[in-house]
Amino acid sequence: MKKLEEMMELLTDELAGFDNSVKKLETLCKNLDTIKIKADSSNIEYHLKEFLKEQKQHIRRLEKQLDEQRTQLEASRNLPEWLLTLYAIGMLLPLFAIGYFGYQGYGLQNQKKKAFEQGQDQIIERFTRYFEERPEAYEAYKEWKETIQGVPSE
């Protein structure tokens, strides 16, 4: 029985401890009902506004850099147009020069041909006059020509 009494004593101690815990819980519940929690998001809003300001500044800087690059690209397009014009002039000028000098050379060949024909006509005319004035030279020329033509060519 002694054990039963010890168990009963322990049980009563435990019940007393449990009772105290319940009382504390009740007082805490009453306190919770009286405490009003206010949702304060001002700190989050402040940080969000600061972040948005930084993002706007960053976007402005990027737009400014993009505009600068666009203007540089537009300015760089002018050089190739000049270069193309210069290249076209550089290529057409020698072609015109070759054409001009080629035409002049062709005309020069015609002039040389005409001059040769005139010279040939003049020589034939001179020889004809010479042979008319000196018939004995004409006879010697005929003999010489026959000897040349009579020689077999190799």
mmCIF file with all atom_site columns, N, CA and C in Angstrom, residues 88-138:
data_model
loop_
_atom_site.group_PDB
_atom_site.id
_atom_site.type_symbol
_atom_site.label_atom_id
_atom_site.label_alt_id
_atom_site.label_comp_id
_atom_site.label_asym_id
_atom_site.label_entity_id
_atom_site.label_seq_id
_atom_site.pdbx_PDB_ins_code
_atom_site.Cartn_x
_atom_site.Cartn_y
_atom_site.Cartn_z
_atom_site.occupancy
_atom_site.B_iso_or_equiv
_atom_site.pdbx_formal_charge
_atom_site.auth_seq_id
_atom_site.auth_comp_id
_atom_site.auth_asym_id
_atom_site.auth_atom_id
_atom_site.pdbx_PDB_model_num
ATOM 1   N N  . ALA A 1 88  ? 34.851 54.582 -106.348 1.00 0.00 ? 88  ALA A N  1
ATOM 2   C CA . ALA A 1 88  ? 34.283 54.618 -107.696 1.00 0.00 ? 88  ALA A CA 1
ATOM 3   C C  . ALA A 1 88  ? 35.079 55.568 -108.584 1.00 0.00 ? 88  ALA A C  1
ATOM 4   N N  . ILE A 1 89  ? 35.436 56.730 -108.049 1.00 0.00 ? 89  ILE A N  1
ATOM 5   C CA . ILE A 1 89  ? 36.244 57.668 -108.829 1.00 0.00 ? 89  ILE A CA 1
ATOM 6   C C  . ILE A 1 89  ? 37.595 57.057 -109.142 1.00 0.00 ? 89  ILE A C  1
ATOM 7   N N  . GLY A 1 90  ? 38.191 56.421 -108.148 1.00 0.00 ? 90  GLY A N  1
ATOM 8   C CA . GLY A 1 90  ? 39.499 55.793 -108.339 1.00 0.00 ? 90  GLY A CA 1
ATOM 9   C C  . GLY A 1 90  ? 39.475 54.680 -109.370 1.00 0.00 ? 90  GLY A C  1
ATOM 10  N N  . MET A 1 91  ? 38.350 53.988 -109.504 1.00 0.00 ? 91  MET A N  1
ATOM 11  C CA . MET A 1 91  ? 38.258 52.912 -110.486 1.00 0.00 ? 91  MET A CA 1
ATOM 12  C C  . MET A 1 91  ? 37.865 53.439 -111.873 1.00 0.00 ? 91  MET A C  1
ATOM 13  N N  . LEU A 1 92  ? 37.020 54.453 -111.929 1.00 0.00 ? 92  LEU A N  1
ATOM 14  C CA . LEU A 1 92  ? 36.567 54.970 -113.223 1.00 0.00 ? 92  LEU A CA 1
ATOM 15  C C  . LEU A 1 92  ? 37.633 55.816 -113.925 1.00 0.00 ? 92  LEU A C  1
ATOM 16  N N  . LEU A 1 93  ? 38.422 56.528 -113.157 1.00 0.00 ? 93  LEU A N  1
ATOM 17  C CA . LEU A 1 93  ? 39.446 57.385 -113.752 1.00 0.00 ? 93  LEU A CA 1
ATOM 18  C C  . LEU A 1 93  ? 40.446 56.578 -114.591 1.00 0.00 ? 93  LEU A C  1
ATOM 19  N N  . PRO A 1 94  ? 41.019 55.492 -114.083 1.00 0.00 ? 94  PRO A N  1
ATOM 20  C CA . PRO A 1 94  ? 41.918 54.707 -114.936 1.00 0.00 ? 94  PRO A CA 1
ATOM 21  C C  . PRO A 1 94  ? 41.198 54.098 -116.145 1.00 0.00 ? 94  PRO A C  1
ATOM 22  N N  . LEU A 1 95  ? 39.934 53.716 -115.975 1.00 0.00 ? 95  LEU A N  1
ATOM 23  C CA . LEU A 1 95  ? 39.204 53.166 -117.121 1.00 0.00 ? 95  LEU A CA 1
ATOM 24  C C  . LEU A 1 95  ? 39.038 54.214 -118.216 1.00 0.00 ? 95  LEU A C  1
ATOM 25  N N  . PHE A 1 96  ? 38.702 55.444 -117.815 1.00 0.00 ? 96  PHE A N  1
ATOM 26  C CA . PHE A 1 96  ? 38.592 56.508 -118.812 1.00 0.00 ? 96  PHE A CA 1
ATOM 27  C C  . PHE A 1 96  ? 39.945 56.787 -119.462 1.00 0.00 ? 96  PHE A C  1
ATOM 28  N N  . ALA A 1 97  ? 41.005 56.762 -118.650 1.00 0.00 ? 97  ALA A N  1
ATOM 29  C CA . ALA A 1 97  ? 42.342 57.022 -119.194 1.00 0.00 ? 97  ALA A CA 1
ATOM 30  C C  . ALA A 1 97  ? 42.720 55.930 -120.193 1.00 0.00 ? 97  ALA A C  1
ATOM 31  N N  . ILE A 1 98  ? 42.458 54.679 -119.860 1.00 0.00 ? 98  ILE A N  1
ATOM 32  C CA . ILE A 1 98  ? 42.773 53.573 -120.780 1.00 0.00 ? 98  ILE A CA 1
ATOM 33  C C  . ILE A 1 98  ? 41.964 53.711 -122.065 1.00 0.00 ? 98  ILE A C  1
ATOM 34  N N  . GLY A 1 99  ? 40.696 54.046 -121.930 1.00 0.00 ? 99  GLY A N  1
ATOM 35  C CA . GLY A 1 99  ? 39.864 54.241 -123.117 1.00 0.00 ? 99  GLY A CA 1
ATOM 36  C C  . GLY A 1 99  ? 40.356 55.386 -123.983 1.00 0.00 ? 99  GLY A C  1
ATOM 37  N N  . TYR A 1 100 ? 40.697 56.487 -123.357 1.00 0.00 ? 100 TYR A N  1
ATOM 38  C CA . TYR A 1 100 ? 41.170 57.655 -124.110 1.00 0.00 ? 100 TYR A CA 1
ATOM 39  C C  . TYR A 1 100 ? 42.474 57.342 -124.836 1.00 0.00 ? 100 TYR A C  1
ATOM 40  N N  . PHE A 1 101 ? 43.444 56.783 -124.098 1.00 0.00 ? 101 PHE A N  1
ATOM 41  C CA . PHE A 1 101 ? 44.726 56.494 -124.732 1.00 0.00 ? 101 PHE A CA 1
ATOM 42  C C  . PHE A 1 101 ? 44.606 55.363 -125.749 1.00 0.00 ? 101 PHE A C  1
ATOM 43  N N  . GLY A 1 102 ? 43.695 54.439 -125.520 1.00 0.00 ? 102 GLY A N  1
ATOM 44  C CA . GLY A 1 102 ? 43.457 53.400 -126.518 1.00 0.00 ? 102 GLY A CA 1
ATOM 45  C C  . GLY A 1 102 ? 42.899 53.989 -127.802 1.00 0.00 ? 102 GLY A C  1
ATOM 46  N N  . TYR A 1 103 ? 41.960 54.912 -127.658 1.00 0.00 ? 103 TYR A N  1
ATOM 47  C CA . TYR A 1 103 ? 41.397 55.569 -128.835 1.00 0.00 ? 103 TYR A CA 1
ATOM 48  C C  . TYR A 1 103 ? 42.468 56.382 -129.558 1.00 0.00 ? 103 TYR A C  1
ATOM 49  N N  . GLN A 1 104 ? 43.300 57.075 -128.776 1.00 0.00 ? 104 GLN A N  1
ATOM 50  C CA . GLN A 1 104 ? 44.392 57.845 -129.381 1.00 0.00 ? 104 GLN A CA 1
ATOM 51  C C  . GLN A 1 104 ? 45.364 56.925 -130.110 1.00 0.00 ? 104 GLN A C  1
ATOM 52  N N  . GLY A 1 105 ? 45.650 55.776 -129.511 1.00 0.00 ? 105 GLY A N  1
ATOM 53  C CA . GLY A 1 105 ? 46.551 54.808 -130.163 1.00 0.00 ? 105 GLY A CA 1
ATOM 54  C C  . GLY A 1 105 ? 45.947 54.270 -131.439 1.00 0.00 ? 105 GLY A C  1
ATOM 55  N N  . TYR A 1 106 ? 44.649 54.025 -131.437 1.00 0.00 ? 106 TYR A N  1
ATOM 56  C CA . TYR A 1 106 ? 43.974 53.548 -132.637 1.00 0.00 ? 106 TYR A CA 1
ATOM 57  C C  . TYR A 1 106 ? 44.047 54.613 -133.728 1.00 0.00 ? 106 TYR A C  1
ATOM 58  N N  . GLY A 1 107 ? 43.824 55.852 -133.339 1.00 0.00 ? 107 GLY A N  1
ATOM 59  C CA . GLY A 1 107 ? 43.932 56.953 -134.299 1.00 0.00 ? 107 GLY A CA 1
ATOM 60  C C  . GLY A 1 107 ? 45.351 57.110 -134.796 1.00 0.00 ? 107 GLY A C  1
ATOM 61  N N  . LEU A 1 108 ? 46.328 56.867 -133.948 1.00 0.00 ? 108 LEU A N  1
ATOM 62  C CA . LEU A 1 108 ? 47.731 56.963 -134.323 1.00 0.00 ? 108 LEU A CA 1
ATOM 63  C C  . LEU A 1 108 ? 48.074 55.882 -135.341 1.00 0.00 ? 108 LEU A C  1
ATOM 64  N N  . GLN A 1 109 ? 47.520 54.685 -135.153 1.00 0.00 ? 109 GLN A N  1
ATOM 65  C CA . GLN A 1 109 ? 47.760 53.609 -136.117 1.00 0.00 ? 109 GLN A CA 1
ATOM 66  C C  . GLN A 1 109 ? 47.206 53.994 -137.480 1.00 0.00 ? 109 GLN A C  1
ATOM 67  N N  . ASN A 1 110 ? 46.022 54.588 -137.491 1.00 0.00 ? 110 ASN A N  1
ATOM 68  C CA . ASN A 1 110 ? 45.442 55.042 -138.764 1.00 0.00 ? 110 ASN A CA 1
ATOM 69  C C  . ASN A 1 110 ? 46.307 56.124 -139.406 1.00 0.00 ? 110 ASN A C  1
ATOM 70  N N  . GLN A 1 111 ? 46.823 57.034 -138.576 1.00 0.00 ? 111 GLN A N  1
ATOM 71  C CA . GLN A 1 111 ? 47.684 58.093 -139.102 1.00 0.00 ? 111 GLN A CA 1
ATOM 72  C C  . GLN A 1 111 ? 48.971 57.499 -139.678 1.00 0.00 ? 111 GLN A C  1
ATOM 73  N N  . LYS A 1 112 ? 49.535 56.525 -138.983 1.00 0.00 ? 112 LYS A N  1
ATOM 74  C CA . LYS A 1 112 ? 50.764 55.895 -139.473 1.00 0.00 ? 112 LYS A CA 1
ATOM 75  C C  . LYS A 1 112 ? 50.513 55.179 -140.801 1.00 0.00 ? 112 LYS A C  1
ATOM 76  N N  . LYS A 1 113 ? 49.345 54.527 -140.884 1.00 0.00 ? 113 LYS A N  1
ATOM 77  C CA . LYS A 1 113 ? 49.004 53.807 -142.104 1.00 0.00 ? 113 LYS A CA 1
ATOM 78  C C  . LYS A 1 113 ? 48.841 54.787 -143.267 1.00 0.00 ? 113 LYS A C  1
ATOM 79  N N  . LYS A 1 114 ? 48.159 55.903 -143.023 1.00 0.00 ? 114 LYS A N  1
ATOM 80  C CA . LYS A 1 114 ? 47.978 56.918 -144.060 1.00 0.00 ? 114 LYS A CA 1
ATOM 81  C C  . LYS A 1 114 ? 49.316 57.519 -144.465 1.00 0.00 ? 114 LYS A C  1
ATOM 82  N N  . ALA A 1 115 ? 50.158 57.782 -143.464 1.00 0.00 ? 115 ALA A N  1
ATOM 83  C CA . ALA A 1 115 ? 51.474 58.362 -143.755 1.00 0.00 ? 115 ALA A CA 1
ATOM 84  C C  . ALA A 1 115 ? 52.313 57.379 -144.573 1.00 0.00 ? 115 ALA A C  1
ATOM 85  N N  . PHE A 1 116 ? 52.227 56.101 -144.238 1.00 0.00 ? 116 PHE A N  1
ATOM 86  C CA . PHE A 1 116 ? 52.980 55.087 -144.995 1.00 0.00 ? 116 PHE A CA 1
ATOM 87  C C  . PHE A 1 116 ? 52.488 55.027 -146.440 1.00 0.00 ? 116 PHE A C  1
ATOM 88  N N  . GLU A 1 117 ? 51.169 55.046 -146.609 1.00 0.00 ? 117 GLU A N  1
ATOM 89  C CA . GLU A 1 117 ? 50.615 54.994 -147.972 1.00 0.00 ? 117 GLU A CA 1
ATOM 90  C C  . GLU A 1 117 ? 51.003 56.243 -148.757 1.00 0.00 ? 117 GLU A C  1
ATOM 91  N N  . GLN A 1 118 ? 50.969 57.418 -148.111 1.00 0.00 ? 118 GLN A N  1
ATOM 92  C CA . GLN A 1 118 ? 51.379 58.658 -148.782 1.00 0.00 ? 118 GLN A CA 1
ATOM 93  C C  . GLN A 1 118 ? 52.858 58.597 -149.165 1.00 0.00 ? 118 GLN A C  1
ATOM 94  N N  . GLY A 1 119 ? 53.663 58.111 -148.217 1.00 0.00 ? 119 GLY A N  1
ATOM 95  C CA . GLY A 1 119 ? 55.106 57.987 -148.500 1.00 0.00 ? 119 GLY A CA 1
ATOM 96  C C  . GLY A 1 119 ? 55.352 57.006 -149.631 1.00 0.00 ? 119 GLY A C  1
ATOM 97  N N  . GLN A 1 120 ? 54.614 55.914 -149.643 1.00 0.00 ? 120 GLN A N  1
ATOM 98  C CA . GLN A 1 120 ? 54.765 54.925 -150.709 1.00 0.00 ? 120 GLN A CA 1
ATOM 99  C C  . GLN A 1 120 ? 54.373 55.538 -152.050 1.00 0.00 ? 120 GLN A C  1
ATOM 100 N N  . ASP A 1 121 ? 53.273 56.273 -152.058 1.00 0.00 ? 121 ASP A N  1
ATOM 101 C CA . ASP A 1 121 ? 52.831 56.931 -153.291 1.00 0.00 ? 121 ASP A CA 1
ATOM 102 C C  . ASP A 1 121 ? 53.872 57.957 -153.760 1.00 0.00 ? 121 ASP A C  1
ATOM 103 N N  . GLN A 1 122 ? 54.438 58.708 -152.816 1.00 0.00 ? 122 GLN A N  1
ATOM 104 C CA . GLN A 1 122 ? 55.448 59.709 -153.170 1.00 0.00 ? 122 GLN A CA 1
ATOM 105 C C  . GLN A 1 122 ? 56.705 59.051 -153.736 1.00 0.00 ? 122 GLN A C  1
ATOM 106 N N  . ILE A 1 123 ? 57.119 57.950 -153.130 1.00 0.00 ? 123 ILE A N  1
ATOM 107 C CA . ILE A 1 123 ? 58.325 57.251 -153.615 1.00 0.00 ? 123 ILE A CA 1
ATOM 108 C C  . ILE A 1 123 ? 58.083 56.698 -155.015 1.00 0.00 ? 123 ILE A C  1
ATOM 109 N N  . ILE A 1 124 ? 56.889 56.101 -155.197 1.00 0.00 ? 124 ILE A N  1
ATOM 110 C CA . ILE A 1 124 ? 56.582 55.566 -156.537 1.00 0.00 ? 124 ILE A CA 1
ATOM 111 C C  . ILE A 1 124 ? 56.557 56.701 -157.557 1.00 0.00 ? 124 ILE A C  1
ATOM 112 N N  . GLU A 1 125 ? 55.980 57.830 -157.168 1.00 0.00 ? 125 GLU A N  1
ATOM 113 C CA . GLU A 1 125 ? 55.940 58.991 -158.059 1.00 0.00 ? 125 GLU A CA 1
ATOM 114 C C  . GLU A 1 125 ? 57.349 59.496 -158.370 1.00 0.00 ? 125 GLU A C  1
ATOM 115 N N  . ARG A 1 126 ? 58.207 59.562 -157.350 1.00 0.00 ? 126 ARG A N  1
ATOM 116 C CA . ARG A 1 126 ? 59.597 60.013 -157.565 1.00 0.00 ? 126 ARG A CA 1
ATOM 117 C C  . ARG A 1 126 ? 60.367 59.061 -158.475 1.00 0.00 ? 126 ARG A C  1
ATOM 118 N N  . PHE A 1 127 ? 60.203 57.756 -158.171 1.00 0.00 ? 127 PHE A N  1
ATOM 119 C CA . PHE A 1 127 ? 60.904 56.784 -159.026 1.00 0.00 ? 127 PHE A CA 1
ATOM 120 C C  . PHE A 1 127 ? 60.400 56.851 -160.466 1.00 0.00 ? 127 PHE A C  1
ATOM 121 N N  . THR A 1 128 ? 59.068 57.051 -160.606 1.00 0.00 ? 128 THR A N  1
ATOM 122 C CA . THR A 1 128 ? 58.511 57.154 -161.961 1.00 0.00 ? 128 THR A CA 1
ATOM 123 C C  . THR A 1 128 ? 59.104 58.365 -162.683 1.00 0.00 ? 128 THR A C  1
ATOM 124 N N  . ARG A 1 129 ? 59.163 59.514 -161.994 1.00 0.00 ? 129 ARG A N  1
ATOM 125 C CA . ARG A 1 129 ? 59.759 60.718 -162.590 1.00 0.00 ? 129 ARG A CA 1
ATOM 126 C C  . ARG A 1 129 ? 61.245 60.502 -162.897 1.00 0.00 ? 129 ARG A C  1
ATOM 127 N N  . TYR A 1 130 ? 61.936 59.875 -161.950 1.00 0.00 ? 130 TYR A N  1
ATOM 128 C CA . TYR A 1 130 ? 63.369 59.633 -162.135 1.00 0.00 ? 130 TYR A CA 1
ATOM 129 C C  . TYR A 1 130 ? 63.608 58.755 -163.360 1.00 0.00 ? 130 TYR A C  1
ATOM 130 N N  . PHE A 1 131 ? 62.798 57.685 -163.449 1.00 0.00 ? 131 PHE A N  1
ATOM 131 C CA . PHE A 1 131 ? 62.984 56.781 -164.575 1.00 0.00 ? 131 PHE A CA 1
ATOM 132 C C  . PHE A 1 131 ? 62.546 57.431 -165.898 1.00 0.00 ? 131 PHE A C  1
ATOM 133 N N  . GLU A 1 132 ? 61.592 58.350 -165.868 1.00 0.00 ? 132 GLU A N  1
ATOM 134 C CA . GLU A 1 132 ? 61.183 59.070 -167.073 1.00 0.00 ? 132 GLU A CA 1
ATOM 135 C C  . GLU A 1 132 ? 62.285 60.022 -167.526 1.00 0.00 ? 132 GLU A C  1
ATOM 136 N N  . GLU A 1 133 ? 62.964 60.639 -166.566 1.00 0.00 ? 133 GLU A N  1
ATOM 137 C CA . GLU A 1 133 ? 64.050 61.571 -166.895 1.00 0.00 ? 133 GLU A CA 1
ATOM 138 C C  . GLU A 1 133 ? 65.303 60.813 -167.325 1.00 0.00 ? 133 GLU A C  1
ATOM 139 N N  . ARG A 1 134 ? 65.508 59.627 -166.810 1.00 0.00 ? 134 ARG A N  1
ATOM 140 C CA . ARG A 1 134 ? 66.708 58.844 -167.125 1.00 0.00 ? 134 ARG A CA 1
ATOM 141 C C  . ARG A 1 134 ? 66.279 57.468 -167.609 1.00 0.00 ? 134 ARG A C  1
ATOM 142 N N  . PRO A 1 135 ? 66.039 57.291 -168.878 1.00 0.00 ? 135 PRO A N  1
ATOM 143 C CA . PRO A 1 135 ? 65.605 55.986 -169.395 1.00 0.00 ? 135 PRO A CA 1
ATOM 144 C C  . PRO A 1 135 ? 66.684 54.916 -169.254 1.00 0.00 ? 135 PRO A C  1
ATOM 145 N N  . GLU A 1 136 ? 67.965 55.287 -169.284 1.00 0.00 ? 136 GLU A N  1
ATOM 146 C CA . GLU A 1 136 ? 69.035 54.282 -169.150 1.00 0.00 ? 136 GLU A CA 1
ATOM 147 C C  . GLU A 1 136 ? 69.016 53.672 -167.748 1.00 0.00 ? 136 GLU A C  1
ATOM 148 N N  . ALA A 1 137 ? 68.654 54.444 -166.729 1.00 0.00 ? 137 ALA A N  1
ATOM 149 C CA . ALA A 1 137 ? 68.557 53.922 -165.364 1.00 0.00 ? 137 ALA A CA 1
ATOM 150 C C  . ALA A 1 137 ? 67.382 52.966 -165.273 1.00 0.00 ? 137 ALA A C  1
ATOM 151 N N  . TYR A 1 138 ? 66.331 53.274 -166.044 1.00 0.00 ? 138 TYR A N  1
ATOM 152 C CA . TYR A 1 138 ? 65.169 52.392 -166.036 1.00 0.00 ? 138 TYR A CA 1
ATOM 153 C C  . TYR A 1 138 ? 65.529 51.051 -166.646 1.00 0.00 ? 138 TYR A C  1
#
